[in-house]
CSV table of N, CA and C in Angstrom, one decimal:
chain,number,residue,atom,x,y,z
U,143,MET,N,-7.1,-56.1,-15.5
U,143,MET,CA,-8.1,-58.1,-15.1
U,143,MET,C,-7.6,-58.6,-16.4
U,144,PHE,N,-7.4,-58.1,-17.4
U,144,PHE,CA,-7.5,-58.7,-19.1
U,144,PHE,C,-6.1,-59.1,-19.1
U,145,PHE,N,-5.2,-58.7,-18.3
U,145,PHE,CA,-3.6,-58.9,-18.5
U,145,PHE,C,-3.8,-59.7,-18.2
U,146,GLU,N,-4.1,-60.4,-16.9
U,146,GLU,CA,-3.5,-61.1,-15.7
U,146,GLU,C,-3.8,-62.2,-16.6
U,147,LEU,N,-5.1,-62.1,-17.1
U,147,LEU,CA,-5.6,-63.5,-17.5
U,147,LEU,C,-4.4,-63.8,-18.3
U,148,ILE,N,-4.6,-63.0,-19.3
U,148,ILE,CA,-3.4,-63.9,-20.5
U,148,ILE,C,-2.4,-64.6,-19.9
U,149,ALA,N,-1.6,-63.2,-18.9
U,149,ALA,CA,0.0,-63.5,-18.2
U,149,ALA,C,-0.9,-64.8,-17.4
U,150,VAL,N,-1.5,-65.3,-16.7
U,150,VAL,CA,-1.4,-66.4,-16.3
U,150,VAL,C,-1.6,-67.8,-17.3
U,151,LEU,N,-2.6,-67.6,-18.4
U,151,LEU,CA,-2.6,-68.8,-19.5
U,151,LEU,C,-1.8,-68.3,-19.9
U,152,VAL,N,-0.4,-68.0,-20.2
U,152,VAL,CA,0.9,-67.9,-21.1
U,152,VAL,C,2.1,-68.5,-19.7
U,153,ALA,N,2.2,-68.3,-18.3
U,153,ALA,CA,2.2,-69.2,-17.4
U,153,ALA,C,2.0,-71.0,-17.9
U,154,GLY,N,1.1,-70.8,-17.5
U,154,GLY,CA,0.0,-72.3,-17.2
U,154,GLY,C,0.6,-72.9,-18.9
U,155,ALA,N,0.9,-72.7,-19.8
U,155,ALA,CA,1.2,-72.9,-21.4
U,155,ALA,C,3.3,-73.1,-21.6
U,156,GLY,N,3.5,-72.3,-20.3
U,156,GLY,CA,5.4,-72.5,-20.1
U,156,GLY,C,5.4,-73.2,-18.9
U,157,GLY,N,4.6,-73.4,-17.8
U,157,GLY,CA,4.3,-74.4,-17.0
U,157,GLY,C,4.7,-76.1,-17.6
U,158,ALA,N,3.8,-75.9,-18.3
U,158,ALA,CA,3.3,-77.0,-19.5
U,158,ALA,C,4.4,-77.2,-19.7
U,159,GLY,N,5.6,-76.5,-20.6
U,159,GLY,CA,6.3,-76.3,-22.1
U,159,GLY,C,7.9,-76.6,-21.2
U,160,LEU,N,7.7,-76.5,-20.2
U,160,LEU,CA,8.6,-76.4,-19.3
U,160,LEU,C,9.0,-78.1,-18.9
U,161,LEU,N,8.4,-78.6,-18.1
U,161,LEU,CA,7.9,-79.6,-18.0
U,161,LEU,C,8.0,-81.2,-18.8
U,162,LEU,N,7.6,-80.3,-20.5
U,162,LEU,CA,7.3,-81.7,-21.5
U,162,LEU,C,8.5,-81.8,-21.5
U,163,LEU,N,9.6,-81.0,-22.3
U,163,LEU,CA,11.2,-80.5,-22.0
U,163,LEU,C,12.0,-81.1,-21.4
U,164,VAL,N,11.3,-80.8,-20.1
U,164,VAL,CA,11.9,-81.6,-18.6
U,164,VAL,C,12.3,-83.7,-19.5
U,165,SER,N,11.3,-84.3,-19.6
U,165,SER,CA,10.6,-84.9,-19.7
U,165,SER,C,11.3,-85.6,-21.0
U,166,ARG,N,11.0,-84.8,-21.6
U,166,ARG,CA,11.8,-85.4,-23.3
U,166,ARG,C,13.5,-85.8,-22.8
U,167,LEU,N,13.9,-85.0,-22.0
U,167,LEU,CA,15.0,-85.0,-21.9
U,167,LEU,C,15.4,-85.8,-21.2
U,168,SER,N,14.2,-86.5,-20.5
U,168,SER,CA,15.2,-87.6,-19.4
U,168,SER,C,14.7,-88.9,-20.2
U,169,GLY,N,14.4,-88.5,-21.1
U,169,GLY,CA,14.5,-90.1,-21.8
U,169,GLY,C,12.3,-90.1,-21.5
U,170,GLY,N,11.8,-90.2,-21.3
U,170,GLY,CA,10.7,-89.9,-20.6
U,170,GLY,C,10.3,-90.5,-19.7
U,171,ARG,N,11.3,-89.7,-18.8
U,171,ARG,CA,10.9,-91.1,-16.6
U,171,ARG,C,10.4,-90.0,-16.3
U,172,LEU,N,9.6,-88.9,-16.4
U,172,LEU,CA,8.5,-88.8,-15.9
U,172,LEU,C,7.3,-89.2,-16.3
U,173,PRO,N,6.5,-88.5,-15.4
U,173,PRO,CA,5.0,-89.7,-15.5
U,173,PRO,C,4.4,-88.2,-16.2
U,174,ARG,N,3.7,-89.0,-17.1
U,174,ARG,CA,2.7,-87.9,-18.3
U,174,ARG,C,1.8,-86.7,-17.2
U,175,TRP,N,1.6,-87.5,-16.2
U,175,TRP,CA,0.9,-86.2,-15.1
U,175,TRP,C,0.8,-85.2,-14.5
U,176,LEU,N,2.7,-85.3,-14.6
U,176,LEU,CA,3.3,-83.9,-14.3
U,176,LEU,C,3.0,-82.7,-15.2
U,177,ILE,N,2.5,-83.2,-16.6
U,177,ILE,CA,2.8,-81.7,-17.1
U,177,ILE,C,1.4,-81.2,-16.9
U,178,PRO,N,0.8,-81.7,-16.5
U,178,PRO,CA,-0.5,-80.1,-16.7
U,178,PRO,C,-0.4,-80.8,-14.9
U,179,VAL,N,0.6,-80.6,-14.0
U,179,VAL,CA,0.3,-80.3,-12.6
U,179,VAL,C,1.7,-78.9,-13.0
U,180,GLY,N,2.2,-79.2,-13.5
U,180,GLY,CA,2.9,-78.1,-14.4
U,180,GLY,C,2.7,-77.2,-14.4
U,181,ALA,N,1.7,-77.0,-15.4
U,181,ALA,CA,1.1,-75.9,-15.6
U,181,ALA,C,-0.3,-75.6,-14.5
U,182,GLY,N,-0.5,-76.3,-13.9
U,182,GLY,CA,-2.0,-75.9,-13.3
U,182,GLY,C,-0.6,-74.5,-11.6
U,183,ALA,N,0.2,-75.5,-11.6
U,183,ALA,CA,1.5,-75.4,-10.4
U,183,ALA,C,1.6,-73.4,-10.5
U,184,ALA,N,2.2,-73.0,-12.4
U,184,ALA,CA,2.7,-71.7,-13.1
U,184,ALA,C,1.8,-71.0,-12.4
U,185,MET,N,0.4,-71.1,-12.8
U,185,MET,CA,-0.9,-70.9,-13.0
U,185,MET,C,-1.2,-70.6,-11.8
U,186,ILE,N,-1.2,-70.7,-10.8
U,186,ILE,CA,-1.1,-70.4,-9.1
U,186,ILE,C,0.1,-69.1,-8.8
U,187,ALA,N,0.9,-69.7,-8.9
U,187,ALA,CA,2.1,-69.0,-8.9
U,187,ALA,C,2.3,-67.8,-9.7
U,188,THR,N,1.8,-67.4,-10.5
U,188,THR,CA,1.9,-66.4,-11.1
U,188,THR,C,0.8,-65.6,-10.7
U,189,SER,N,-0.2,-66.3,-10.8
U,189,SER,CA,-1.6,-65.5,-9.6
U,189,SER,C,-1.1,-64.7,-8.7
U,190,VAL,N,-0.8,-65.6,-7.6
U,190,VAL,CA,-0.8,-65.3,-6.5
U,190,VAL,C,-0.2,-63.9,-6.1
U,191,SER,N,1.2,-64.1,-7.2
U,191,SER,CA,2.5,-63.0,-7.3
U,191,SER,C,1.8,-61.6,-8.1
U,192,ALA,N,0.9,-61.7,-9.0
U,192,ALA,CA,-0.4,-60.8,-9.2
U,192,ALA,C,-1.0,-60.4,-8.2
U,193,GLU,N,-1.2,-60.7,-7.8
U,193,GLU,CA,-1.8,-60.4,-6.2
U,193,GLU,C,-1.4,-59.6,-5.2
U,194,TYR,N,-0.1,-60.7,-4.6
U,194,TYR,CA,0.6,-59.5,-4.1
U,194,TYR,C,0.9,-58.2,-4.6
U,195,SER,N,2.3,-58.7,-5.8
U,195,SER,CA,2.3,-57.3,-6.0
U,195,SER,C,1.2,-55.7,-6.8
U,196,TRP,N,-0.2,-56.4,-6.0
U,196,TRP,CA,-0.9,-55.5,-6.7
U,196,TRP,C,-0.7,-53.8,-6.5
U,197,PHE,N,-0.4,-53.9,-4.6
U,197,PHE,CA,-0.1,-52.8,-4.0
U,197,PHE,C,1.2,-52.2,-4.2
U,198,PRO,N,2.2,-52.7,-4.3
U,198,PRO,CA,3.2,-52.0,-4.7
U,198,PRO,C,2.9,-51.4,-6.2
U,199,ARG,N,2.2,-52.0,-6.8
U,199,ARG,CA,2.6,-51.1,-8.3
U,199,ARG,C,1.7,-50.5,-8.1
U,200,SER,N,0.2,-49.8,-7.3
U,200,SER,CA,-0.7,-49.2,-7.5
U,200,SER,C,-0.3,-47.9,-6.6
U,201,ARG,N,0.5,-48.4,-5.3
U,201,ARG,CA,1.5,-47.4,-4.4
U,201,ARG,C,2.8,-46.5,-5.7
U,202,ASP,N,3.3,-47.1,-6.1
U,202,ASP,CA,4.4,-46.5,-6.8
U,202,ASP,C,3.7,-45.7,-7.8
U,203,THR,N,2.9,-46.1,-8.2
U,203,THR,CA,2.7,-45.0,-9.8
U,203,THR,C,1.8,-43.8,-9.1
U,204,LEU,N,1.5,-43.8,-8.1
U,204,LEU,CA,1.0,-42.4,-7.1
U,204,LEU,C,1.5,-41.2,-7.8
U,205,PRO,N,1.1,-40.3,-7.7
U,205,PRO,CA,1.9,-39.2,-7.4
U,205,PRO,C,3.0,-38.3,-6.4
U,206,ASP,N,4.0,-38.0,-6.4
U,206,ASP,CA,4.1,-37.4,-5.2
U,206,ASP,C,3.7,-37.2,-4.0
U,207,HIS,N,3.1,-36.3,-4.7
U,207,HIS,CA,2.4,-35.5,-3.2
U,207,HIS,C,1.3,-36.0,-2.8
U,208,PHE,N,0.9,-37.5,-3.1
U,208,PHE,CA,-0.3,-38.4,-2.8
U,208,PHE,C,0.8,-39.0,-1.0
U,209,ALA,N,0.0,-39.4,-0.4
U,209,ALA,CA,0.3,-40.2,0.9
U,209,ALA,C,-0.1,-41.4,0.9
U,210,VAL,N,-0.1,-42.4,1.5
U,210,VAL,CA,-0.4,-43.8,1.9
U,210,VAL,C,-1.4,-43.4,3.4
U,211,ALA,N,-2.8,-43.2,3.7
U,211,ALA,CA,-3.4,-43.1,5.3
U,211,ALA,C,-3.2,-44.4,5.8
U,212,GLU,N,-3.8,-45.3,4.7
U,212,GLU,CA,-4.0,-46.7,5.4
U,212,GLU,C,-3.9,-47.7,4.6
U,213,VAL,N,-3.8,-48.9,4.8
U,213,VAL,CA,-4.3,-50.4,4.2
U,213,VAL,C,-4.9,-51.0,4.7
U,214,HIS,N,-5.7,-52.4,4.2
U,214,HIS,CA,-6.3,-53.1,4.6
U,214,HIS,C,-5.3,-54.5,4.1
U,215,GLN,N,-5.6,-55.4,4.9
U,215,GLN,CA,-4.7,-56.7,5.0
U,215,GLN,C,-6.0,-57.8,4.5
U,216,SER,N,-5.6,-58.5,3.6
U,216,SER,CA,-7.6,-60.0,4.4
U,216,SER,C,-6.5,-61.3,4.1
U,217,ARG,N,-7.4,-61.6,5.2
U,217,ARG,CA,-7.6,-63.1,4.8
U,217,ARG,C,-8.4,-64.1,4.0
U,218,ALA,N,-7.7,-64.7,3.3
U,218,ALA,CA,-9.7,-65.8,2.5
U,218,ALA,C,-9.3,-67.0,3.0
U,219,LEU,N,-10.2,-67.8,3.3
U,219,LEU,CA,-10.2,-69.3,3.4
U,219,LEU,C,-9.8,-69.8,1.9
U,220,TRP,N,-10.4,-69.3,1.1
U,220,TRP,CA,-10.3,-70.5,-0.2
U,220,TRP,C,-8.2,-69.6,-1.0
U,221,ARG,N,-7.4,-68.8,-0.1
U,221,ARG,CA,-6.4,-68.3,-0.1
U,221,ARG,C,-5.5,-68.7,1.2
U,222,PRO,N,-5.0,-69.8,0.5
U,222,PRO,CA,-4.8,-70.3,2.4
U,222,PRO,C,-3.1,-69.8,2.4
U,223,TRP,N,-2.6,-68.9,1.4
U,223,TRP,CA,-0.9,-68.2,1.5
U,223,TRP,C,-1.6,-67.6,2.6
U,224,THR,N,-2.6,-66.8,2.2
U,224,THR,CA,-3.3,-65.0,2.9
U,224,THR,C,-2.7,-65.8,4.4
U,225,HIS,N,-3.1,-66.9,5.3
U,225,HIS,CA,-3.0,-67.0,6.3
U,225,HIS,C,-1.7,-66.7,6.6
U,226,VAL,N,-0.3,-66.4,6.1
U,226,VAL,CA,1.2,-66.5,6.7
U,226,VAL,C,1.3,-65.4,5.9
U,227,VAL,N,0.7,-64.9,5.3
U,227,VAL,CA,0.8,-63.1,4.8
U,227,VAL,C,-0.1,-63.2,4.4
U,228,PRO,N,-0.5,-62.0,5.2
U,228,PRO,CA,-2.1,-61.0,4.8
U,228,PRO,C,-1.5,-60.7,3.6
U,229,MET,N,-2.8,-60.3,2.4
U,229,MET,CA,-2.5,-59.6,1.3
U,229,MET,C,-3.6,-57.9,1.5
U,230,VAL,N,-2.8,-57.6,0.9
U,230,VAL,CA,-3.3,-55.8,0.8
U,230,VAL,C,-4.5,-55.7,-0.3
U,231,ASP,N,-5.6,-55.5,0.1
U,231,ASP,CA,-6.7,-55.6,-1.1
U,231,ASP,C,-7.3,-54.4,-1.3
U,232,ARG,N,-7.1,-53.8,-0.4
U,232,ARG,CA,-7.4,-52.1,-0.1
U,232,ARG,C,-6.6,-50.9,0.1
U,233,PHE,N,-6.0,-49.7,-0.2
U,233,PHE,CA,-5.9,-48.9,0.5
U,233,PHE,C,-6.7,-47.7,0.4
U,234,ILE,N,-6.2,-46.3,1.2
U,234,ILE,CA,-6.3,-45.0,1.6
U,234,ILE,C,-5.4,-44.4,0.6
U,235,ALA,N,-5.1,-43.1,0.1
U,235,ALA,CA,-4.1,-42.4,-0.1
U,235,ALA,C,-5.1,-40.8,0.1
U,236,VAL,N,-3.8,-39.6,1.0
U,236,VAL,CA,-4.9,-38.7,1.0
U,236,VAL,C,-3.9,-37.8,0.1
U,237,ASP,N,-4.7,-37.0,-0.9
U,237,ASP,CA,-3.6,-35.9,-1.8
U,237,ASP,C,-3.0,-35.0,-1.1
U,238,GLY,N,-1.8,-35.1,-1.0
U,238,GLY,CA,-1.3,-33.8,0.0
U,238,GLY,C,-1.0,-32.1,-0.9
U,239,GLY,N,-1.5,-32.3,-2.4
U,239,GLY,CA,-1.1,-31.5,-2.9
U,239,GLY,C,-1.9,-30.7,-3.4
U,240,ASN,N,-3.5,-31.2,-2.8
U,240,ASN,CA,-4.6,-30.2,-2.8
U,240,ASN,C,-4.9,-30.4,-1.4
U,241,LEU,N,-4.7,-30.1,-0.2
U,241,LEU,CA,-5.1,-30.0,0.9
U,241,LEU,C,-5.3,-28.0,1.2
U,242,ARG,N,-6.5,-28.6,1.3
U,242,ARG,CA,-7.7,-26.9,1.8
U,242,ARG,C,-7.4,-26.1,2.6
U,243,ALA,N,-6.7,-25.4,3.3
U,243,ALA,CA,-7.1,-24.3,4.8
U,243,ALA,C,-8.2,-24.0,4.7
U,244,ASN,N,-8.8,-24.2,6.3
U,244,ASN,CA,-10.2,-23.1,6.2
U,244,ASN,C,-9.5,-21.7,6.9
U,245,GLU,N,-10.2,-21.0,6.4
U,245,GLU,CA,-9.4,-19.7,6.6
U,245,GLU,C,-10.0,-19.2,8.2
U,246,GLN,N,-11.4,-19.6,8.6
U,246,GLN,CA,-11.7,-19.0,9.7
U,246,GLN,C,-11.0,-19.7,10.8
U,247,THR,N,-10.4,-20.6,10.4
U,247,THR,CA,-10.1,-22.1,12.2
U,247,THR,C,-8.6,-22.7,12.0
U,248,GLU,N,-7.8,-22.2,12.3
U,248,GLU,CA,-6.3,-22.4,12.3
U,248,GLU,C,-6.4,-24.1,12.3
U,249,GLY,N,-6.3,-25.3,11.9
U,249,GLY,CA,-5.8,-26.4,11.8
U,249,GLY,C,-6.9,-27.2,11.3
U,250,LEU,N,-7.5,-26.5,10.7
U,250,LEU,CA,-8.7,-27.6,9.8
U,250,LEU,C,-8.6,-27.5,8.6
U,251,TYR,N,-9.0,-28.6,7.7
U,251,TYR,CA,-8.5,-29.2,6.6
U,251,TYR,C,-9.6,-29.6,5.8
U,252,LEU,N,-9.6,-29.3,5.0
U,252,LEU,CA,-10.5,-30.5,3.4
U,252,LEU,C,-9.2,-30.9,2.9
U,253,ALA,N,-9.6,-32.3,3.0
U,253,ALA,CA,-8.5,-33.4,2.1
U,253,ALA,C,-8.9,-34.2,1.0
U,254,ASP,N,-8.8,-34.6,0.1
U,254,ASP,CA,-9.4,-35.4,-0.7
U,254,ASP,C,-8.9,-37.1,-0.4
U,255,LEU,N,-9.5,-37.2,-0.4
U,255,LEU,CA,-9.2,-39.3,0.1
U,255,LEU,C,-9.8,-40.2,-1.2
U,256,TYR,N,-8.1,-40.8,-1.5
U,256,TYR,CA,-8.8,-42.0,-2.7
U,256,TYR,C,-8.6,-43.0,-2.0
U,257,PHE,N,-9.8,-43.4,-2.6
U,257,PHE,CA,-10.2,-45.0,-1.7
U,257,PHE,C,-9.9,-45.9,-3.7
U,258,PHE,N,-8.9,-46.6,-3.0
U,258,PHE,CA,-8.3,-47.6,-4.5
U,258,PHE,C,-8.8,-48.9,-3.2
U,259,ALA,N,-9.3,-50.4,-4.3
U,259,ALA,CA,-9.5,-51.3,-4.2
U,259,ALA,C,-9.7,-52.2,-5.3
U,260,ARG,N,-8.5,-53.4,-5.1
U,260,ARG,CA,-8.5,-54.4,-6.0
U,260,ARG,C,-9.6,-54.9,-7.0
U,261,TRP,N,-9.6,-55.0,-8.2
U,261,TRP,CA,-10.6,-54.8,-8.8
U,261,TRP,C,-12.1,-53.7,-8.8
U,262,GLN,N,-12.0,-52.8,-8.3
U,262,GLN,CA,-12.5,-52.0,-8.5
U,262,GLN,C,-12.3,-50.2,-8.4
U,263,PRO,N,-13.4,-49.3,-9.4
U,263,PRO,CA,-12.7,-48.6,-9.4
U,263,PRO,C,-12.5,-47.4,-8.0
U,264,VAL,N,-11.2,-46.1,-8.7
U,264,VAL,CA,-10.8,-45.9,-7.2
U,264,VAL,C,-12.1,-44.7,-6.9
U,265,ARG,N,-12.6,-44.4,-6.2
U,265,ARG,CA,-13.3,-43.5,-4.9
U,265,ARG,C,-12.5,-42.4,-4.8
U,266,VAL,N,-13.3,-40.8,-5.4
U,266,VAL,CA,-13.0,-39.8,-4.1
U,266,VAL,C,-13.6,-39.1,-3.8
U,267,VAL,N,-13.1,-38.9,-2.3
U,267,VAL,CA,-13.7,-38.5,-1.0
U,267,VAL,C,-13.5,-37.8,-0.3
U,268,GLN,N,-14.1,-35.9,-0.4
U,268,GLN,CA,-13.3,-35.1,0.3
U,268,GLN,C,-13.9,-35.2,1.8
U,269,MET,N,-13.2,-35.2,2.8
U,269,MET,CA,-13.4,-35.2,3.9
U,269,MET,C,-12.5,-33.5,4.8
U,270,MET,N,-13.3,-33.4,6.1
U,270,MET,CA,-12.8,-32.5,6.7
U,270,MET,C,-12.3,-32.9,7.9
U,271,VAL,N,-11.1,-32.1,8.4
U,271,VAL,CA,-10.2,-33.1,9.4
U,271,VAL,C,-10.2,-31.6,10.8
U,272,ASP,N,-10.0,-31.9,11.7
U,272,ASP,CA,-9.3,-30.3,12.2
U,272,ASP,C,-8.1,-31.5,13.6
U,273,CYS,N,-7.3,-31.2,12.7
U,273,CYS,CA,-5.5,-31.6,13.2
U,273,CYS,C,-5.9,-31.3,15.1
U,274,PRO,N,-6.0,-30.4,15.3
U,274,PRO,CA,-6.0,-29.9,17.0
U,274,PRO,C,-6.9,-30.8,17.8
U,275,GLY,N,-8.0,-30.4,17.4
U,275,GLY,CA,-9.6,-31.6,17.7
U,275,GLY,C,-9.4,-33.0,17.9
U,276,GLY,N,-8.3,-33.8,17.0
U,276,GLY,CA,-8.5,-34.9,16.8
U,276,GLY,C,-9.9,-35.6,16.2
U,277,ARG,N,-9.8,-35.0,15.4
U,277,ARG,CA,-11.6,-35.3,14.8
U,277,ARG,C,-11.8,-34.9,13.1
U,278,ARG,N,-13.5,-35.8,12.7
U,278,ARG,CA,-12.7,-35.4,11.3
U,278,ARG,C,-14.3,-35.5,11.2
U,279,ALA,N,-14.5,-35.1,9.8
U,279,ALA,CA,-16.5,-35.4,9.1
U,279,ALA,C,-16.4,-36.6,8.5
U,280,ASP,N,-17.1,-36.8,8.6
U,280,ASP,CA,-17.7,-38.0,7.3
U,280,ASP,C,-18.4,-37.0,6.3
U,281,PRO,N,-18.0,-37.4,4.7
U,281,PRO,CA,-18.9,-36.6,3.5
U,281,PRO,C,-20.3,-36.6,4.0
U,282,MET,N,-20.6,-35.7,3.6
U,282,MET,CA,-22.0,-35.3,3.6
U,282,MET,C,-23.2,-35.6,3.0
U,283,GLY,N,-24.1,-34.8,2.1
U,283,GLY,CA,-24.8,-35.4,1.1
U,283,GLY,C,-25.1,-33.8,0.5
U,284,GLY,N,-24.4,-33.2,0.5
U,284,GLY,CA,-24.4,-32.1,0.0
U,284,GLY,C,-25.8,-31.2,0.2
U,285,ASP,N,-26.1,-31.7,1.2
U,285,ASP,CA,-27.5,-30.7,1.4
U,285,ASP,C,-26.9,-29.4,2.4
U,286,GLY,N,-26.1,-29.1,2.6
U,286,GLY,CA,-25.9,-27.8,2.8
U,286,GLY,C,-25.8,-27.4,4.4
U,287,GLY,N,-26.0,-28.7,5.1
U,287,GLY,CA,-25.7,-28.8,6.6
U,287,GLY,C,-24.7,-29.2,7.7
U,288,ALA,N,-24.9,-29.0,8.2
U,288,ALA,CA,-23.4,-28.4,9.3
U,288,ALA,C,-22.9,-29.9,9.7
U,289,PRO,N,-21.6,-29.7,9.2
U,289,PRO,CA,-21.1,-31.2,9.1
U,289,PRO,C,-21.2,-31.8,10.4
U,290,VAL,N,-20.9,-33.1,10.6
U,290,VAL,CA,-20.9,-34.4,11.9
U,290,VAL,C,-20.0,-34.8,12.4
U,291,TRP,N,-19.4,-34.4,13.4
U,291,TRP,CA,-17.9,-34.5,13.4
U,291,TRP,C,-18.0,-35.9,14.5
U,292,ARG,N,-16.4,-36.5,14.3
U,292,ARG,CA,-16.5,-37.7,14.9
U,292,ARG,C,-14.8,-37.9,15.4
U,293,GLU,N,-15.4,-37.9,17.3
U,293,GLU,CA,-14.5,-38.0,17.3
U,293,GLU,C,-13.1,-39.6,17.4
U,294,VAL,N,-12.0,-38.7,15.9
U,294,VAL,CA,-11.0,-40.8,16.0
U,294,VAL,C,-9.5,-40.4,16.5
U,295,GLY,N,-9.0,-39.8,16.8
U,295,GLY,CA,-8.4,-39.3,17.8
U,295,GLY,C,-7.4,-39.4,17.6
U,296,ALA,N,-5.4,-38.5,17.9
U,296,ALA,CA,-4.7,-38.1,16.8
U,296,ALA,C,-4.2,-39.5,15.6
U,297,GLN,N,-4.3,-41.0,16.6
U,297,GLN,CA,-3.4,-41.9,15.8
U,297,GLN,C,-4.2,-42.2,15.2
U,298,ASP,N,-5.7,-41.6,14.8
U,298,ASP,CA,-6.5,-42.0,13.7
U,298,ASP,C,-5.4,-42.1,12.6
U,299,PRO,N,-5.1,-43.1,11.3
U,299,PRO,CA,-4.3,-43.2,10.4
U,299,PRO,C,-4.6,-42.0,9.2
U,300,VAL,N,-6.2,-41.5,9.1
U,300,VAL,CA,-6.5,-41.1,8.4
U,300,VAL,C,-6.0,-39.5,8.4
U,301,LEU,N,-6.2,-38.7,9.6
U,301,LEU,CA,-6.1,-38.0,10.5
U,301,LEU,C,-4.9,-37.2,10.7
U,302,ARG,N,-3.8,-38.2,11.0
U,302,ARG,CA,-2.4,-38.5,11.1
U,302,ARG,C,-1.5,-37.8,10.4
U,303,THR,N,-1.9,-38.6,8.8
U,303,THR,CA,-1.5,-38.2,7.7
U,303,THR,C,-2.2,-37.1,6.5
U,304,VAL,N,-3.1,-36.6,7.3
U,304,VAL,CA,-3.4,-35.7,6.6
U,304,VAL,C,-3.0,-33.7,7.0
U,305,CYS,N,-2.6,-34.3,8.7
U,305,CYS,CA,-1.7,-33.3,9.5
U,305,CYS,C,-0.4,-33.0,9.8
U,306,GLU,N,-0.2,-34.2,8.5
U,306,GLU,CA,1.3,-34.9,8.7
U,306,GLU,C,1.7,-33.6,7.3
U,307,GLU,N,1.2,-33.7,6.2
U,307,GLU,CA,0.8,-33.6,4.9
U,307,GLU,C,0.8,-32.1,5.1
U,308,ALA,N,-0.3,-31.5,6.4
U,308,ALA,CA,-0.7,-30.4,6.0
U,308,ALA,C,0.8,-29.3,6.7
U,309,GLY,N,1.5,-30.4,7.6
U,309,GLY,CA,1.9,-29.7,9.1
U,309,GLY,C,2.2,-28.8,10.0
U,310,ALA,N,0.9,-29.7,9.9
U,310,ALA,CA,0.0,-29.1,11.6
U,310,ALA,C,0.4,-29.1,12.7
């Protein structure tokens, strides 16, 4: 976050400097109010670029055995450009290299899910997935009780990704 703030400030100074140079080269024909407008436009462009590039940068730094299961695209009133092209602000990745098969039940796996969100720390959650049954058990409180299964169907992105990674 700190580096993005620095990048936005540097872009603002660069935008203002560029328009100041253009104004001088044109013999002062440009109105002086264009200089702060150029600074603001450069800052907004840098901020928008950083927001849209967050997901590809985050996804590309994941290890090879991670698979992105689900992405969340958002639109916001204060970001009018997101109504044209929605922005990915969070996603779920499955650690395919750390899947654990249940020894008693075929097609039952324990998977580590990683929840990534912009401006938030990564959360790791273990989830049980029943590939043949099309269901998954959300995390329990660790009280040793029986898991609570939810029927999600084969089209659930988390279930589908875990089962593909497991080869089930």
